[in-house]
Each structure stands twice: as C-alpha cells, then as structure tokens.
Coordinates of C-alpha atoms and ligand atoms in Angstrom, one line a residue:
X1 CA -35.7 35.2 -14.8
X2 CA -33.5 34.3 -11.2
X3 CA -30.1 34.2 -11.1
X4 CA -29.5 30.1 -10.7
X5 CA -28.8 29.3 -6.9
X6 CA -26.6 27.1 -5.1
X7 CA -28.9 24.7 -2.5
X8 CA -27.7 22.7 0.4
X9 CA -29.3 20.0 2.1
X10 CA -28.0 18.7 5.7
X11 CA -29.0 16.6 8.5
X12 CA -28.6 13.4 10.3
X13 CA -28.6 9.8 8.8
X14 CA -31.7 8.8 7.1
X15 CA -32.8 12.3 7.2
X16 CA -34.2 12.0 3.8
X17 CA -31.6 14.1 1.8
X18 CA -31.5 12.6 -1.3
X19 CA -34.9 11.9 -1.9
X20 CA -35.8 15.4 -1.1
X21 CA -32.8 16.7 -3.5
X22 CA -34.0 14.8 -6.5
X23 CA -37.9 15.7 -5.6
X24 CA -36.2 19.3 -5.8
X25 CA -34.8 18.7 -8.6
X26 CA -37.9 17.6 -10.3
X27 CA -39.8 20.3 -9.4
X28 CA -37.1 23.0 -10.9
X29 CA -37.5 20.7 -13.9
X30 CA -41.8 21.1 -13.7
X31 CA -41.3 25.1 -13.1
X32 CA -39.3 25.1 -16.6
X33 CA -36.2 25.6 -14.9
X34 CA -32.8 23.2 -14.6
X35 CA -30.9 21.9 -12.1
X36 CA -28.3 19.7 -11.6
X37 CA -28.3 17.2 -7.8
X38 CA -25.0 16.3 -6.5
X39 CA -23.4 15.0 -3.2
X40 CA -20.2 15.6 -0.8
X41 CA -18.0 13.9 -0.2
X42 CA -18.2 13.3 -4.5
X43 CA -19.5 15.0 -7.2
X44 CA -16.8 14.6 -9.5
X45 CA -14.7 12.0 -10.6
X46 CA -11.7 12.5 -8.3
X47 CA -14.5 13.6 -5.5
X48 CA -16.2 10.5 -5.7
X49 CA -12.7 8.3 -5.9
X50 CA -12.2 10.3 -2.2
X51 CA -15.4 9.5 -1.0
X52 CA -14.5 5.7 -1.2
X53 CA -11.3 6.2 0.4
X54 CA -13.6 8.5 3.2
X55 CA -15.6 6.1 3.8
X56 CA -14.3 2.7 3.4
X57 CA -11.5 2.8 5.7
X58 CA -11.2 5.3 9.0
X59 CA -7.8 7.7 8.5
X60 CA -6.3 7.7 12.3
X61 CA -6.5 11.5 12.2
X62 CA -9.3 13.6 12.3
X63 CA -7.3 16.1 10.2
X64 CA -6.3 13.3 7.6
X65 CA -9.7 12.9 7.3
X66 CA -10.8 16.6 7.3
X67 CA -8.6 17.4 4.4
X68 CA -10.0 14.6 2.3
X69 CA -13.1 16.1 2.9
X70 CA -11.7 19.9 2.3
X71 CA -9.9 18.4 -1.0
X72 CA -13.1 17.0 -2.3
X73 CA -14.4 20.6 -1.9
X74 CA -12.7 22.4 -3.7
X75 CA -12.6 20.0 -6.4
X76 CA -16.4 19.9 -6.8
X77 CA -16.6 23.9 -6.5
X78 CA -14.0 24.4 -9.0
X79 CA -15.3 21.4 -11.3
X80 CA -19.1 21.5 -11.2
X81 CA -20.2 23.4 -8.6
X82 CA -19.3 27.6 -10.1
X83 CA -19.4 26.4 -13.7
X84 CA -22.8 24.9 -13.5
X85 CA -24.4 28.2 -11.8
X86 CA -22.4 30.2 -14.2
X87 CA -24.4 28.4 -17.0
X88 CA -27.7 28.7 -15.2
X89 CA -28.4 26.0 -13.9
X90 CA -29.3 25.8 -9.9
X91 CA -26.8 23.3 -7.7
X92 CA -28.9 20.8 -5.0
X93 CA -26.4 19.6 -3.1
X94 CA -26.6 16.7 -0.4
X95 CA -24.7 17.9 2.5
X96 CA -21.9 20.5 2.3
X97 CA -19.4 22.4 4.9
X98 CA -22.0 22.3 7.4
X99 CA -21.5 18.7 7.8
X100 CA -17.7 19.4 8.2
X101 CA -18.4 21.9 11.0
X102 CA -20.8 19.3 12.6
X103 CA -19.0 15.7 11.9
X104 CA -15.2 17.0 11.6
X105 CA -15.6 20.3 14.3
X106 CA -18.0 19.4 17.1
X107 CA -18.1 15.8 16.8
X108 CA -14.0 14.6 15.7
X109 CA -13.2 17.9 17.9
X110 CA -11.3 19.7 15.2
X111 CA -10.4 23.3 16.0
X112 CA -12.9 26.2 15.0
X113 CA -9.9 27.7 13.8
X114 CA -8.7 24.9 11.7
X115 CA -12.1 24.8 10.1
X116 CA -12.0 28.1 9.1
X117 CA -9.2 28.5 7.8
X118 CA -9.6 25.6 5.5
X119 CA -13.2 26.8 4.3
X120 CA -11.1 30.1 4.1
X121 CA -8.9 28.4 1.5
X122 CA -11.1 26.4 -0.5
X123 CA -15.3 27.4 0.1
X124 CA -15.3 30.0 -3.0
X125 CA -19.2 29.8 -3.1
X126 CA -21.3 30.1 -0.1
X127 CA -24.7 28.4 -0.6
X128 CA -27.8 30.5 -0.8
X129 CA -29.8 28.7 0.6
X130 CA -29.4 25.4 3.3
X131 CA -32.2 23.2 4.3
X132 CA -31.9 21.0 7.6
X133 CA -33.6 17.8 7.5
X134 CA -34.3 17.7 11.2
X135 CA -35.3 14.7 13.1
X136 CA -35.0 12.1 16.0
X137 CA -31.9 10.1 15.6
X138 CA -34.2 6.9 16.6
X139 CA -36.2 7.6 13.5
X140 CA -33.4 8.5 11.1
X141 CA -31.3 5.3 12.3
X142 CA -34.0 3.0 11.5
X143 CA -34.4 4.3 8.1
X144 CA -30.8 3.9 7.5
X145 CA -30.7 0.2 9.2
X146 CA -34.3 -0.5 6.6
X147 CA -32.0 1.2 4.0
X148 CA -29.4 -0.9 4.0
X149 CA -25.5 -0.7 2.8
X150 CA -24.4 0.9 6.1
X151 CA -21.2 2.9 6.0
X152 CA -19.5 3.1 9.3
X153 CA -21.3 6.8 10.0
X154 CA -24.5 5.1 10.5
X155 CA -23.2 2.5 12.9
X156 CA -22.4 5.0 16.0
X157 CA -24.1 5.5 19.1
X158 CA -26.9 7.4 19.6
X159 CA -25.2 10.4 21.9
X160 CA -23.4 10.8 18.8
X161 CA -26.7 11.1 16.4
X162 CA -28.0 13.7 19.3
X163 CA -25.2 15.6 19.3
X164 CA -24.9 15.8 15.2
X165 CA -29.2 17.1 15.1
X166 CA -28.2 19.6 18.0
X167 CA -24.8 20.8 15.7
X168 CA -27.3 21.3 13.1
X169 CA -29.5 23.0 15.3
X170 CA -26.9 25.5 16.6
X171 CA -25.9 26.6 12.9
X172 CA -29.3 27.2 11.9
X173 CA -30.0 29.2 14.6
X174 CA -26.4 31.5 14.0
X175 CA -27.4 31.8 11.0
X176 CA -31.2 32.2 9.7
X177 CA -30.6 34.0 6.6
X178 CA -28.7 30.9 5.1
X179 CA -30.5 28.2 7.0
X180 CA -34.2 27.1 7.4
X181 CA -34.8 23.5 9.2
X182 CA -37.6 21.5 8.4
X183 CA -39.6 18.7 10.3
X184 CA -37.9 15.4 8.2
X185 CA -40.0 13.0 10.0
X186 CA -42.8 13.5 8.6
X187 CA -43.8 11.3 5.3
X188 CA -41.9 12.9 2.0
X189 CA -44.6 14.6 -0.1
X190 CA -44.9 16.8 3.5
X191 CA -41.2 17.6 3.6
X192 CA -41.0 18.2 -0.2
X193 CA -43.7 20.4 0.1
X194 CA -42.0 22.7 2.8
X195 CA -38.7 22.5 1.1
X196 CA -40.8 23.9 -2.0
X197 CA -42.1 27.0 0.2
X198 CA -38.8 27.7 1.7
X199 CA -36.9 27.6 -1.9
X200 CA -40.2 29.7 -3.3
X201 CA -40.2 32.3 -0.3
X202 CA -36.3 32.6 -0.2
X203 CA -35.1 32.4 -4.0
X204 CA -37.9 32.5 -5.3
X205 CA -39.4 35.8 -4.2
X206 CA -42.8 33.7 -4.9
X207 CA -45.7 33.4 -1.8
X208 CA -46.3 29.5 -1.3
X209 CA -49.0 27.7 -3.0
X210 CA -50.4 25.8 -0.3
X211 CA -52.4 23.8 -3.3
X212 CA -49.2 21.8 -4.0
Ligands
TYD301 P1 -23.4 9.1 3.2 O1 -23.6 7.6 2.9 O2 -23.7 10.0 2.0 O3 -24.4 9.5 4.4 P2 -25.7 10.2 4.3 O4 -26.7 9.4 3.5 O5 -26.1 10.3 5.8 O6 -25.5 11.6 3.8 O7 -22.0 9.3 3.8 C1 -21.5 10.5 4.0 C2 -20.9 10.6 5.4 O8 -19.8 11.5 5.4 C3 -22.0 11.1 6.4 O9 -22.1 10.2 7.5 C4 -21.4 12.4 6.8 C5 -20.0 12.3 6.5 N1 -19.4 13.7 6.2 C6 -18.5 14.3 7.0 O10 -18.2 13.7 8.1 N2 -18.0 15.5 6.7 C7 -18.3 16.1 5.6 O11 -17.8 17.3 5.3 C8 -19.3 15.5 4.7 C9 -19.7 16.2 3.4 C10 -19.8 14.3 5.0

C-alpha cells in the first residue's frame, strides 16, 4: 500500500487543470484507491469566501493581494489539505504556491524574499508531486473565452500569458524532482494519459501501461 500523496496541478488559463484533476481523481477511484480534488484560492469554507473577495474586486497592493492568497493557504493545509493525507486519502489540487511565485512573484513583481518567507510561515506540506499543464497562451485563451465566466485573470494581454507559461517553465526546470510538465494542448484523454504515467512512474513506483 503507498503512503497517500499530495498532487499539484499548474499552468496557464485554460490549461485544462480541472478536468485533468477530476480525470485523476477518477482514476485513483478505478485503481481502488481515494482521493479527494480541491482548488486555490478555496478549498474550504473561509478559502473559498477569499477566493471571491480575490477575484471579484483587484486589492491596490500586490501584497494585499498576496496575503489573501497566503491566508487561504494555510487555511486549506491546516483544514483539508494534512488531515486528508493523514487519513489516506491522496490531495489533487488545482494550482498551489507555484502560482504565487508565478502570478504574485514574477508577474505582480513581489520580492523573492517576501515570497519565501510567507511560504516559510504557512507551506507545512510541500507537494510530492506537480504537473505543469503547458501550452500556448493563444490556445489556452480561447478555451477560456469558449469557456465562458471570465474572471479578470483571463482578460490580460498576451505578454502577460507568455510570461506566466515561461514562469512555469523556469520552476520546472529548478526543480525536476517535484515537477514534470506536460504537452496540455493536446485533446484530454492524451494529457490524462501522461498525467497517469507521471503519477505511476513517480508515486507510483509502477512502469506505465501504454494500453491505457
Ligand atoms: P481560476 O478561475 O481558478 O483560474 P484558472 O481556471 O486559470 O485556475 O482563478 C484563479 C486565479 O487566481 C488564476 O488566474 C490564478 C490566480 N492565482 C494567483 O494569482 N495566485 C495564487 O497563488 C493562486 C492559487 C491563484
């Protein structure tokens, strides 16, 4: 039996995120094993009350808006985040602090230092293992736009998108043991399937079954 994991999934808009956590989900649930999907900013009650405030109305300061961000943290670790890995079940979440060093550190231009410290303070589990959804922001904006219900992340300039997939980029590169990116441009049963042979390679300890 493996230890339950914690499971991160990041990228740009319309990356495919939560399709591919729930398509995670469902195959933890096929392979006789449980897992709960979540989301950041949310997760909780209190997370998902910040998560309207976040995204609903721009706070002047970048910082204002990091420790909303940082707040709904350490809410969702404390709540549901270490209690549901202590019970054995694994943790999907849809983005994590990796979107705070991208959106809050390169893109708001908050301080390294700043970010640190606050993961310092309130990141008391790591995740094991952090999928990039990686594709053109052209692509990934049309999906949100065909999506629908844009939230004011979706609606900035492309420079911005580029800069947010090479973020990604650069902490996937710094750290390979965490992170694996995957081609999210492709149709979903393709991603799904890679996400499947990274989690069964990584956490696993399993060799892909290129069958499925
Ligand atoms: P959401 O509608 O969930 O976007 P997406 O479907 O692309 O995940 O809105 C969440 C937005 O919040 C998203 O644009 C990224 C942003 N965000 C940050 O800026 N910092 C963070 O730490 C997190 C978790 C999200």
């Amino acid at each position: 039996m493996v230890t339950a994991k914690f499971i991160t999934f990041e990228g740009g808009e319309g990356s495919g995120k939560s399709t591919q956590a729930e398509r995670l989900a469902a195959r933890f649930a096929s392979s006789g094993m449980s897992a709960v999907v979540s989301r950041e900013p949310g997760g909780t009650p209190l997370g998902e009350k910040i998560r309207a405030l976040i995204l609903d109305r721009r706070p002047q300061a970048a910082e204002t808006e990091l420790l909303l961000f940082a707040a709904a943290r350490a809410e969702h670790l404390a709540a549901l985040i270490v209690p549901e890995l202590a019970s054995g079940r694994w943790v999907i979440c849809d983005r994590f602090i990796d979107s705070t060093r991208v959106y809050q550190g390169k893109l708001a231009g908050i301080s390294h230092a700043l970010i640190e410290t606050l993961e310092q303070l309130t990141v008391t589990r790591m995740p094991d293992l952090t999928l990039v959804l990686d594709l053109p922001p052209e692509i990934g904006l049309e999906r949100a736009k065909a999506r629908g219900g844009q939230n004011r992340f979706d609606e900035a300039a492309l420079p911005y998108h580029q800069a947010l997939r090479a973020g990604f980029h650069d902490i996937a590169a710094r750290e390979p043991k965490r992170c694996v990116v995957i081609d999210g441009a492709r149709p979903a049963d393709a991603v799904e399937a890679d996400v499947w042979t990274a989690v069964s390679i990584r956490l696993l300890g399993l060799l892909p079954d290129r069958t499925s």
